[in-house]
Amino acid sequence: MCSKESCRNELRTAIRQLSDRCLYSAAKWAAEQLVGIEQDPAKYTPSNTRFQRGSSSIRRRFRTNEITSTPAAGVTYVSTPVMEEDEVVDGDFYLLAKSYFECREYRRAAHVLRDQNGKKSVFLRCYALYLAGEKRKEEEMIELEGPLGKSDAVNRELVSLERELSMLRKNGTIDPFGLYLYGLVLKDKGSENLGRTVLVESVNSYPWNWSAWSELQSLCTTVDILNSLNLSNHWMKDFFLASAYQELRMHNESLTKYEYLQGTFSFSNYIQAQIAKAQYSLREFEQVEVIFEELSRIDPYRVEDMDMYSNVLYAKECFSALSYLAHRVFMTDKYRPESCCIIGNYYSLKGQHEKSVVYFRRALKLNKNYLSAWTLMGHEYVEMKNTPAAIDAYRRAVDINPCDYRAWYGLGQTYEMMHMPFYALHYFRKSVFLQPNDSRLWIAMAQCHETEQLQMLEEAIKCYRRAANCNDREAIALNQLAKLHRALGRDEEAAFYYKKDLERMEAEEREGPNIVEALLFLATHCRAHNRFEEAEVYCTRLLDYTGPEKETAKSMLQGMRMAQSSFI
């Protein structure tokens, strides 16, 4: 990485410039990274910093290798571009327009700047018109909404904005912020290739605009597209790649990048949250919980990303912790999509699915593209047996993000409930393509193959094998493989899987009917193949259980002993 002092200076400059351009979310992101840079121990003592070196339990637990600020061998970073400032020719008009903009009076802001030609003024005028068009589009969606808020409303400013920004780019009079806005317009119009090119020009010219990086990431739907980008090797590129890897489900690569960035941004809450996201995708819930507990302690009013924490608490059925989290975000800001989602999860865990849907709908009113709310609302409708509404919610989720495997999986489950296995199989295949390392998806697809309408047992066996190789935590795959091989008359294969399942259950100290089933089959199988000593071991273990299996084991032991004595 670059030196910490250099990063600090660059980020301070970026915060001022981004705020001046009214790109507040990007300025906020930059400010968080600035605070996350480790303070110089020569200038700051532990008593006047929030953290002490090495005190974070997150760093001790999750950073396996000490990360330094020295770049990897052979890595060199380009010098940071210096952006030219506008001449002060339209300062008063710009300040008035900026005030209107901050009051969300976008058309008034654009009108004030109609005759101004400075780059800052042109950007603010065009950006204000774009947001005015987005605001009107939102109003039309409310007025003309169909089921679950669907409508054909469009931003009516896109055509004129594209024409003007295209001309400015051809003339060479557009700045990096104008390129960002042009890329945003092209993306909304569906011109993805040109949009990527323009956004790459923007981030290469001005690397600190995180909003531009985010829009560029949304256009990188495959690894090949990501690798084809002609990006300057600035340190901001590492943040972009880490985030893009996460979106492309390259979770280990993303985790490696963020851990590398921690070398400079040691106390960045943003990076800690992104590490938690990667761990969540790898289903390492214990580690995710520790990270979010630390983030909650450091930043008690944080709402960003806390919906993921609520998902972990929901999966672990931690009622009290989820209740505390829901109360805290409600008191902090109850009209945030994340807050509504957390409260929805709380009511879902309590079994109050109607209330849960109310909060997920509220989250979507606040942000119609809030992906988690659509998917979670689909789950609630499934619980309520309202399959048409569930399908509609899941379809809205995949419309927003076709790479959301949870929504495809939800569609598969819903169609399976409707006894339409061919449709279900189609959606399960999409989900496992997007998330091939999730054993639950393979098991769901295997069970779909087993349905009475399909009876594709060989395909089901293949799916269960994939599930077993993907760390099947529910311990379903091995038992099902044994049963299927047994049903197909393949006793040797069935014995192999029963034995593996038995070993796993013993290692995990599991109890239940699967142990009895495995012991009984293995005892019978070994006796049939004259492996009497092994059969006796299994029968002896069956004597510890009550039920008909115990009597069967006694009978088998008696029969084997009689057979052995008569043989002697």
Coordinates of C-alpha atoms in Angstrom, one line a residue:
M1 CA 0.0 0.0 0.0
C2 CA 1.0 3.6 -0.1
S3 CA 2.3 5.3 3.0
K4 CA -0.3 6.0 5.8
E5 CA 0.5 9.8 5.7
S6 CA 0.0 9.9 2.0
C7 CA -3.3 8.0 2.3
R8 CA -4.5 10.4 5.0
N9 CA -3.7 13.5 2.9
E10 CA -5.4 12.1 -0.2
L11 CA -8.5 11.1 1.7
R12 CA -8.8 14.5 3.4
T13 CA -8.6 16.2 0.0
A14 CA -11.2 13.7 -1.4
I15 CA -13.6 14.3 1.4
R16 CA -13.6 18.1 0.7
Q17 CA -14.0 17.6 -3.0
L18 CA -16.7 15.0 -2.8
S19 CA -18.7 17.0 -0.3
D20 CA -18.3 20.1 -2.6
R21 CA -19.9 18.0 -5.4
C22 CA -22.7 16.8 -3.2
L23 CA -21.6 13.2 -3.4
Y24 CA -22.2 12.7 0.3
S25 CA -22.2 8.9 0.4
A26 CA -18.8 8.8 -1.3
A27 CA -17.5 11.4 1.1
K28 CA -18.8 9.4 4.0
W29 CA -17.1 6.3 2.7
A30 CA -13.8 8.2 2.4
A31 CA -14.1 9.7 5.9
E32 CA -14.6 6.2 7.4
Q33 CA -11.4 5.0 5.7
L34 CA -9.6 8.1 6.9
V35 CA -10.6 7.3 10.5
G36 CA -9.6 3.7 10.0
I37 CA -6.0 4.5 9.2
E38 CA -3.7 3.5 12.0
Q39 CA -2.5 6.6 13.9
D40 CA 1.2 7.3 14.0
P41 CA 2.4 6.0 17.4
A42 CA 5.0 8.8 17.5
K43 CA 2.3 11.4 17.4
Y44 CA -0.5 9.6 19.3
T45 CA -0.4 7.8 22.5
P46 CA -2.8 4.9 23.4
S47 CA -4.6 7.1 25.8
N48 CA -5.9 9.5 23.1
T49 CA -6.9 7.0 20.5
R50 CA -10.0 4.9 20.3
F51 CA -7.9 1.7 20.0
Q52 CA -4.7 0.4 21.2
R53 CA -2.3 -1.4 18.9
G54 CA -3.3 -5.1 18.7
S55 CA -6.2 -4.7 21.2
S56 CA -8.9 -5.6 18.7
S57 CA -10.1 -9.2 19.3
I58 CA -11.1 -9.2 15.7
R59 CA -7.6 -8.7 14.5
R60 CA -6.2 -11.3 16.9
R61 CA -8.8 -13.9 15.8
F62 CA -9.1 -13.4 12.1
R63 CA -5.8 -12.1 10.8
T64 CA -3.7 -15.3 10.4
N65 CA -0.7 -13.5 9.0
E66 CA 0.6 -10.1 10.2
I67 CA -0.1 -7.7 7.4
T68 CA 2.3 -4.8 6.8
S69 CA 1.9 -1.7 4.7
T70 CA 4.5 -2.8 2.3
P71 CA 3.1 -3.9 -1.1
A72 CA 3.6 -7.4 -2.3
A73 CA 6.8 -8.0 -4.4
G74 CA 6.5 -6.5 -7.8
V75 CA 3.4 -4.3 -7.0
T76 CA 3.8 -0.6 -7.7
Y77 CA 1.1 2.0 -7.5
V78 CA 0.6 4.9 -9.9
S79 CA 0.8 8.4 -8.5
T80 CA -2.5 9.9 -7.5
P81 CA -4.0 12.2 -10.2
V82 CA -4.3 15.8 -9.2
M83 CA -7.6 17.3 -10.2
E84 CA -7.7 20.9 -11.4
E85 CA -10.1 23.2 -9.6
D86 CA -12.6 25.5 -11.3
E87 CA -11.9 29.1 -11.7
V88 CA -14.1 31.1 -9.4
V89 CA -16.4 32.5 -12.1
D90 CA -19.8 31.2 -10.8
G91 CA -19.2 30.9 -7.1
D92 CA -22.3 32.7 -5.9
F93 CA -24.7 30.9 -8.2
Y94 CA -23.0 27.6 -7.3
L95 CA -23.4 28.2 -3.6
L96 CA -27.1 29.1 -4.1
A97 CA -27.7 26.0 -6.2
K98 CA -25.8 23.8 -3.7
S99 CA -28.1 25.1 -1.0
Y100 CA -31.2 24.2 -3.0
F101 CA -29.7 20.8 -3.8
E102 CA -29.1 20.1 -0.1
C103 CA -32.8 21.0 0.5
R104 CA -33.7 18.4 -2.2
E105 CA -35.1 21.2 -4.5
Y106 CA -33.3 19.7 -7.5
R107 CA -35.1 21.6 -10.3
R108 CA -34.5 24.9 -8.6
A109 CA -30.8 24.0 -8.3
A110 CA -30.6 23.1 -12.0
H111 CA -32.5 26.3 -12.9
V112 CA -30.1 28.6 -11.0
L113 CA -27.1 27.0 -12.9
R114 CA -28.8 27.1 -16.4
D115 CA -26.3 29.7 -17.8
Q116 CA -23.2 28.6 -15.8
N117 CA -20.4 26.9 -17.7
G118 CA -17.9 25.9 -15.0
K119 CA -17.3 22.2 -14.6
K120 CA -18.6 22.1 -11.0
S121 CA -21.7 24.0 -12.1
V122 CA -22.3 21.8 -15.1
F123 CA -21.9 18.7 -13.0
L124 CA -24.3 19.9 -10.2
R125 CA -26.9 21.0 -12.8
C126 CA -26.9 17.7 -14.6
Y127 CA -26.8 15.7 -11.3
A128 CA -29.7 17.7 -10.0
L129 CA -31.7 17.0 -13.2
Y130 CA -30.9 13.3 -12.9
L131 CA -32.1 13.2 -9.3
A132 CA -35.2 15.2 -10.2
G133 CA -36.0 12.6 -12.8
E134 CA -35.4 9.8 -10.3
K135 CA -37.7 11.6 -7.8
R136 CA -40.5 11.9 -10.4
K137 CA -40.0 8.3 -11.4
E138 CA -40.5 7.2 -7.8
E139 CA -43.7 9.2 -7.6
E140 CA -45.0 7.6 -10.8
M141 CA -44.2 4.2 -9.4
I142 CA -46.4 4.9 -6.4
E143 CA -49.2 6.3 -8.5
L144 CA -49.1 3.6 -11.2
E145 CA -47.9 0.6 -9.2
G146 CA -49.0 -2.9 -10.0
P147 CA -48.7 -6.0 -7.8
L148 CA -45.9 -5.4 -5.2
G149 CA -45.0 -2.1 -6.6
K150 CA -44.3 -2.9 -10.3
S151 CA -44.6 -0.2 -12.9
D152 CA -43.0 0.9 -16.2
A153 CA -41.9 4.4 -14.9
V154 CA -38.7 5.7 -16.3
N155 CA -36.4 8.7 -15.6
R156 CA -37.5 11.2 -18.3
E157 CA -34.2 13.2 -18.0
L158 CA -32.0 10.4 -19.3
V159 CA -32.2 11.2 -23.0
S160 CA -31.3 14.9 -22.7
L161 CA -28.6 14.2 -20.1
E162 CA -27.0 11.5 -22.4
R163 CA -27.0 13.9 -25.3
E164 CA -25.4 16.7 -23.3
L165 CA -22.8 14.6 -21.5
S166 CA -21.9 12.7 -24.6
M167 CA -21.1 16.1 -26.4
L168 CA -19.0 17.3 -23.4
R169 CA -17.0 14.0 -23.5
K170 CA -16.4 14.3 -27.2
N171 CA -15.2 17.9 -26.8
G172 CA -12.9 17.0 -23.9
T173 CA -14.6 19.4 -21.5
I174 CA -16.0 16.9 -19.1
D175 CA -14.4 16.2 -15.7
P176 CA -14.2 12.9 -13.8
F177 CA -17.5 13.7 -11.9
G178 CA -19.2 14.4 -15.2
L179 CA -17.9 11.1 -16.5
Y180 CA -19.3 9.4 -13.4
L181 CA -22.7 10.9 -14.0
Y182 CA -22.5 9.9 -17.7
G183 CA -21.7 6.3 -16.8
L184 CA -24.7 6.3 -14.4
V185 CA -27.0 7.6 -17.2
L186 CA -25.7 5.0 -19.7
K187 CA -26.2 2.2 -17.1
D188 CA -29.8 3.2 -16.5
K189 CA -30.4 3.3 -20.3
G190 CA -28.9 -0.2 -20.7
S191 CA -25.7 0.8 -22.6
E192 CA -23.5 -1.3 -20.3
N193 CA -20.4 -1.6 -22.5
L194 CA -20.0 2.1 -23.0
G195 CA -21.0 2.7 -19.4
R196 CA -18.1 0.6 -18.2
T197 CA -15.7 2.4 -20.5
V198 CA -16.8 5.8 -19.2
L199 CA -16.8 4.8 -15.6
V200 CA -13.2 3.4 -16.0
E201 CA -12.2 6.8 -17.4
S202 CA -13.8 8.4 -14.4
V203 CA -12.1 6.3 -11.7
N204 CA -8.7 6.5 -13.5
S205 CA -9.0 10.3 -13.6
Y206 CA -10.3 10.6 -10.0
P207 CA -9.8 7.4 -7.9
W208 CA -11.5 8.6 -4.7
N209 CA -15.1 8.7 -5.9
W210 CA -16.4 5.5 -4.3
S211 CA -19.8 6.0 -6.0
A212 CA -18.2 5.6 -9.4
W213 CA -16.4 2.4 -8.3
S214 CA -19.7 1.1 -7.0
E215 CA -21.5 1.7 -10.3
L216 CA -18.7 0.1 -12.2
Q217 CA -18.9 -2.9 -9.9
S218 CA -22.6 -3.3 -10.7
L219 CA -21.7 -3.6 -14.4
C220 CA -19.0 -6.3 -13.8
T221 CA -21.3 -9.4 -13.8
T222 CA -18.6 -11.9 -14.7
V223 CA -14.9 -12.5 -13.8
D224 CA -14.0 -12.1 -17.5
I225 CA -15.6 -8.6 -17.6
L226 CA -13.8 -7.6 -14.3
N227 CA -10.4 -8.8 -15.7
S228 CA -10.9 -6.9 -18.9
L229 CA -11.1 -3.5 -17.2
N230 CA -8.2 -1.2 -18.0
L231 CA -7.8 0.2 -14.5
S232 CA -4.8 2.2 -13.2
N233 CA -3.0 0.4 -10.4
H234 CA -4.0 2.9 -7.7
W235 CA -4.6 1.7 -4.1
M236 CA -8.3 2.4 -4.5
K237 CA -8.3 -0.4 -7.0
D238 CA -7.7 -2.9 -4.2
F239 CA -10.9 -1.7 -2.4
F240 CA -12.8 -2.1 -5.7
L241 CA -11.4 -5.6 -6.4
A242 CA -12.2 -6.8 -2.9
S243 CA -15.8 -5.6 -3.2
A244 CA -16.2 -7.0 -6.7
Y245 CA -14.8 -10.4 -5.7
Q246 CA -17.4 -10.5 -3.0
E247 CA -20.2 -9.8 -5.4
L248 CA -18.9 -12.4 -7.8
R249 CA -18.9 -15.0 -5.0
M250 CA -15.1 -15.2 -4.9
H251 CA -15.2 -15.0 -1.1
N252 CA -11.8 -16.3 -0.3
E253 CA -10.1 -13.9 -2.7
S254 CA -12.2 -11.1 -1.3
L255 CA -11.2 -12.0 2.2
T256 CA -7.5 -12.0 1.2
K257 CA -7.8 -8.5 -0.3
Y258 CA -9.6 -7.0 2.7
E259 CA -7.0 -8.5 5.1
Y260 CA -4.3 -7.0 3.0
L261 CA -6.0 -3.6 3.1
Q262 CA -6.1 -3.9 6.9
G263 CA -2.4 -3.4 6.9
T264 CA -3.0 0.3 6.3
F265 CA -6.6 0.8 7.3
S266 CA -6.2 -1.1 10.6
F267 CA -9.2 0.2 12.4
S268 CA -11.6 0.7 9.5
N269 CA -15.1 -0.4 10.5
Y270 CA -16.0 -0.7 6.9
I271 CA -13.2 -3.3 6.3
Q272 CA -14.2 -5.2 9.4
A273 CA -17.8 -5.3 8.1
Q274 CA -16.7 -6.5 4.7
I275 CA -14.6 -9.3 6.3
A276 CA -17.8 -10.3 8.2
K277 CA -19.7 -10.4 4.9
A278 CA -17.1 -12.7 3.4
Q279 CA -17.2 -14.9 6.5
Y280 CA -21.0 -14.9 6.3
S281 CA -20.9 -16.1 2.7
L282 CA -18.5 -18.9 3.8
R283 CA -21.1 -19.8 6.5
E284 CA -18.6 -19.2 9.4
F285 CA -21.3 -17.7 11.6
E286 CA -19.4 -17.9 14.9
Q287 CA -16.7 -15.6 13.5
V288 CA -19.3 -13.3 11.9
E289 CA -21.0 -12.9 15.3
V290 CA -17.7 -12.0 17.0
I291 CA -17.0 -9.3 14.4
F292 CA -20.4 -7.7 14.7
E293 CA -20.3 -7.8 18.5
E294 CA -17.0 -5.9 18.3
L295 CA -18.5 -3.4 15.7
S296 CA -21.5 -2.8 18.0
R297 CA -19.2 -2.1 20.9
I298 CA -17.1 0.3 18.9
D299 CA -19.9 2.0 17.0
P300 CA -23.1 1.5 19.0
Y301 CA -25.3 3.6 16.6
R302 CA -24.2 1.7 13.5
V303 CA -27.1 0.5 11.3
E304 CA -25.2 -0.3 8.0
D305 CA -24.7 -4.1 7.5
M306 CA -26.4 -4.9 10.8
D307 CA -29.2 -6.7 9.0
M308 CA -26.6 -9.4 8.2
Y309 CA -25.9 -9.7 11.9
S310 CA -29.6 -10.2 12.4
N311 CA -29.6 -13.0 9.8
V312 CA -26.9 -14.8 11.8
L313 CA -28.8 -14.3 15.1
Y314 CA -31.9 -15.6 13.3
A315 CA -30.1 -18.7 12.0
K316 CA -28.7 -19.4 15.5
E317 CA -32.2 -18.7 17.1
C318 CA -30.7 -16.2 19.5
F319 CA -34.0 -14.6 20.6
S320 CA -32.6 -12.2 23.3
A321 CA -29.7 -10.9 21.2
L322 CA -31.9 -10.3 18.2
S323 CA -34.5 -8.6 20.4
Y324 CA -31.8 -6.3 21.8
L325 CA -30.5 -5.5 18.3
A326 CA -34.0 -4.8 17.0
H327 CA -34.7 -2.4 19.9
R328 CA -31.3 -0.6 19.4
V329 CA -31.7 0.1 15.7
F330 CA -35.4 1.1 16.3
M331 CA -34.2 3.7 18.8
T332 CA -31.4 4.8 16.5
D333 CA -33.3 5.2 13.2
K334 CA -36.4 3.2 12.7
Y335 CA -37.0 4.5 9.1
R336 CA -33.9 2.8 7.6
P337 CA -34.3 -0.2 5.4
E338 CA -31.8 -2.1 7.5
S339 CA -33.7 -1.3 10.7
C340 CA -37.0 -2.5 9.2
C341 CA -35.3 -5.7 8.0
I342 CA -33.9 -6.5 11.4
I343 CA -37.3 -5.9 13.1
G344 CA -38.9 -8.1 10.4
N345 CA -36.4 -10.9 11.2
Y346 CA -37.2 -10.5 14.9
Y347 CA -41.0 -11.0 14.3
S348 CA -40.3 -13.9 11.9
L349 CA -38.3 -15.7 14.6
K350 CA -41.2 -15.2 17.0
G351 CA -43.5 -16.8 14.4
Q352 CA -45.4 -13.6 13.7
H353 CA -45.1 -13.7 10.0
E354 CA -47.8 -11.1 9.2
K355 CA -46.0 -8.5 11.3
S356 CA -42.7 -9.5 9.7
V357 CA -44.1 -8.9 6.2
V358 CA -45.3 -5.4 7.3
Y359 CA -41.7 -4.5 8.2
F360 CA -40.2 -6.0 5.0
R361 CA -42.8 -4.0 3.0
R362 CA -41.8 -0.8 4.9
A363 CA -38.1 -1.5 4.1
L364 CA -39.1 -1.7 0.4
K365 CA -41.0 1.5 0.5
L366 CA -37.8 3.2 1.8
N367 CA -35.7 1.5 -0.8
K368 CA -37.4 -0.5 -3.6
N369 CA -34.1 -2.1 -4.6
Y370 CA -33.3 -3.5 -1.1
L371 CA -32.6 -7.0 -2.2
S372 CA -32.6 -8.7 1.3
A373 CA -36.1 -7.4 2.0
W374 CA -37.6 -9.0 -1.2
T375 CA -35.9 -12.3 -0.5
L376 CA -36.9 -12.4 3.2
M377 CA -40.4 -11.4 2.4
G378 CA -40.6 -14.3 -0.1
H379 CA -39.6 -16.6 2.8
E380 CA -42.4 -15.2 5.0
Y381 CA -45.0 -15.7 2.3
V382 CA -43.8 -19.3 2.0
E383 CA -44.3 -19.7 5.7
M384 CA -47.8 -18.2 5.3
K385 CA -48.5 -20.6 2.4
N386 CA -49.1 -17.6 0.1
T387 CA -47.2 -19.1 -2.9
P388 CA -48.3 -16.5 -5.5
A389 CA -47.0 -13.6 -3.4
A390 CA -43.8 -15.6 -2.5
I391 CA -43.1 -16.1 -6.2
D392 CA -43.7 -12.5 -7.0
A393 CA -41.3 -11.4 -4.2
Y394 CA -38.6 -13.8 -5.3
R395 CA -38.9 -12.7 -8.9
R396 CA -38.5 -9.1 -7.9
A397 CA -35.3 -10.1 -6.1
V398 CA -33.8 -11.8 -9.1
D399 CA -34.8 -8.8 -11.3
I400 CA -32.7 -6.6 -9.1
N401 CA -29.8 -9.1 -8.9
P402 CA -29.8 -12.2 -11.1
C403 CA -26.9 -13.5 -9.0
D404 CA -28.9 -13.8 -5.8
Y405 CA -28.9 -17.5 -5.3
R406 CA -31.2 -17.3 -2.3
A407 CA -34.0 -15.9 -4.4
W408 CA -33.5 -18.7 -7.0
Y409 CA -33.5 -21.3 -4.2
G410 CA -36.7 -19.7 -2.8
L411 CA -38.4 -20.0 -6.2
G412 CA -37.4 -23.7 -6.3
Q413 CA -38.8 -24.4 -2.9
T414 CA -42.0 -22.6 -3.7
Y415 CA -42.6 -24.5 -7.0
E416 CA -41.8 -27.7 -5.1
M417 CA -44.5 -26.9 -2.6
M418 CA -46.9 -26.5 -5.5
H419 CA -45.9 -30.0 -6.8
M420 CA -44.3 -28.6 -9.9
P421 CA -40.9 -30.4 -9.7
F422 CA -39.7 -29.5 -13.3
Y423 CA -40.0 -25.8 -12.6
A424 CA -38.4 -26.3 -9.1
L425 CA -35.5 -28.2 -10.7
H426 CA -34.9 -25.4 -13.1
Y427 CA -34.6 -22.9 -10.3
F428 CA -32.5 -25.2 -8.0
R429 CA -30.0 -25.6 -10.9
K430 CA -29.7 -21.8 -11.1
S431 CA -29.0 -21.6 -7.4
V432 CA -26.3 -24.3 -7.3
F433 CA -24.7 -22.7 -10.4
L434 CA -24.4 -19.4 -8.5
Q435 CA -23.4 -21.0 -5.1
P436 CA -21.8 -24.4 -5.8
N437 CA -20.3 -24.8 -2.4
D438 CA -23.6 -24.7 -0.4
S439 CA -24.6 -28.3 0.6
R440 CA -28.2 -27.2 1.3
L441 CA -28.8 -26.3 -2.3
W442 CA -27.5 -29.7 -3.5
I443 CA -29.7 -31.5 -1.0
A444 CA -32.8 -29.5 -2.1
M445 CA -32.0 -30.4 -5.8
A446 CA -31.4 -34.1 -4.9
Q447 CA -34.8 -34.3 -3.0
C448 CA -36.4 -32.7 -6.1
H449 CA -35.0 -35.5 -8.3
E450 CA -36.4 -38.0 -5.8
T451 CA -40.0 -36.8 -6.2
E452 CA -42.6 -39.2 -7.4
Q453 CA -43.0 -37.3 -10.7
L454 CA -39.3 -37.4 -11.6
Q455 CA -37.8 -40.5 -10.0
M456 CA -34.3 -39.5 -11.2
L457 CA -32.4 -41.5 -8.6
E458 CA -29.1 -41.5 -10.3
E459 CA -29.1 -37.7 -10.6
A460 CA -30.2 -37.5 -6.9
I461 CA -27.2 -39.6 -6.0
K462 CA -24.9 -37.2 -7.8
C463 CA -26.4 -34.2 -6.0
Y464 CA -26.0 -35.9 -2.6
R465 CA -22.4 -36.7 -3.4
R466 CA -21.8 -33.0 -4.1
A467 CA -23.5 -32.1 -0.8
A468 CA -21.4 -34.5 1.1
N469 CA -18.2 -33.0 -0.4
C470 CA -19.5 -29.5 0.5
N471 CA -19.3 -30.0 4.3
D472 CA -22.9 -31.1 4.8
R473 CA -23.5 -29.7 8.3
E474 CA -27.0 -31.0 8.6
A475 CA -25.6 -34.6 8.0
I476 CA -28.3 -35.5 5.5
A477 CA -26.4 -36.4 2.4
L478 CA -24.5 -39.6 3.7
N479 CA -27.7 -41.1 5.1
Q480 CA -29.6 -40.4 1.9
L481 CA -26.8 -41.8 -0.3
A482 CA -26.9 -45.0 1.8
K483 CA -30.7 -45.3 1.5
L484 CA -30.7 -44.7 -2.3
H485 CA -28.0 -47.3 -2.9
R486 CA -29.9 -49.7 -0.7
A487 CA -33.1 -49.1 -2.6
L488 CA -31.3 -49.8 -5.9
G489 CA -29.9 -53.1 -4.6
R490 CA -26.3 -51.9 -4.3
D491 CA -25.6 -53.2 -0.8
E492 CA -21.8 -52.7 -0.9
E493 CA -22.2 -49.0 -1.7
A494 CA -25.0 -48.7 0.9
A495 CA -22.7 -50.3 3.5
F496 CA -19.9 -47.9 2.6
Y497 CA -22.1 -44.8 3.1
Y498 CA -23.8 -46.2 6.2
K499 CA -20.4 -46.8 7.7
K500 CA -19.2 -43.2 6.9
D501 CA -22.4 -41.8 8.3
L502 CA -22.0 -43.8 11.5
E503 CA -18.4 -42.6 11.9
R504 CA -19.5 -39.0 11.5
M505 CA -22.4 -39.3 13.9
E506 CA -20.0 -40.9 16.5
A507 CA -17.4 -38.1 16.0
E508 CA -20.1 -35.4 16.4
E509 CA -21.8 -37.3 19.3
R510 CA -25.1 -37.3 17.5
E511 CA -28.0 -39.5 18.5
G512 CA -31.2 -40.5 16.7
P513 CA -32.8 -43.0 14.5
N514 CA -30.1 -42.8 11.8
I515 CA -27.7 -44.5 14.1
V516 CA -30.0 -47.4 14.7
E517 CA -30.8 -47.7 11.0
A518 CA -27.0 -47.7 10.1
L519 CA -26.2 -50.3 12.8
L520 CA -29.0 -52.6 11.7
F521 CA -28.1 -52.5 8.1
L522 CA -24.4 -53.0 8.7
A523 CA -25.1 -55.9 11.1
T524 CA -27.3 -57.6 8.5
H525 CA -24.9 -56.9 5.7
C526 CA -21.9 -58.3 7.5
R527 CA -23.8 -61.4 8.6
A528 CA -24.8 -62.1 5.0
H529 CA -21.2 -61.9 3.9
N530 CA -20.0 -64.2 6.8
R531 CA -18.2 -61.3 8.6
F532 CA -19.5 -62.6 11.9
E533 CA -17.1 -60.7 14.2
E534 CA -18.0 -57.4 12.6
A535 CA -21.7 -58.2 12.6
E536 CA -21.5 -59.1 16.4
V537 CA -20.0 -55.6 17.1
Y538 CA -22.9 -53.9 15.4
C539 CA -25.5 -56.2 17.0
T540 CA -24.0 -55.6 20.5
R541 CA -24.2 -51.9 20.0
L542 CA -27.9 -52.3 19.0
L543 CA -28.6 -53.9 22.4
D544 CA -28.2 -50.4 24.0
Y545 CA -31.3 -49.2 22.2
T546 CA -34.9 -49.9 23.0
G547 CA -37.5 -51.0 20.4
P548 CA -37.9 -53.8 17.9
E549 CA -34.3 -53.4 16.7
K550 CA -33.0 -54.6 20.0
E551 CA -35.0 -57.9 19.7
T552 CA -33.8 -58.2 16.1
A553 CA -30.2 -57.8 17.3
K554 CA -30.7 -60.5 20.0
S555 CA -32.1 -62.9 17.4
M556 CA -29.2 -62.2 15.0
L557 CA -26.6 -62.7 17.7
Q558 CA -28.2 -66.0 18.8
G559 CA -28.4 -67.2 15.2
M560 CA -24.8 -66.3 14.5
R561 CA -23.6 -68.1 17.7
M562 CA -25.5 -71.2 16.9
A563 CA -24.2 -71.2 13.3
Q564 CA -20.6 -70.8 14.6
S565 CA -21.0 -73.6 17.2
S566 CA -22.5 -76.0 14.7
F567 CA -19.7 -75.2 12.3
I568 CA -17.2 -76.0 15.0

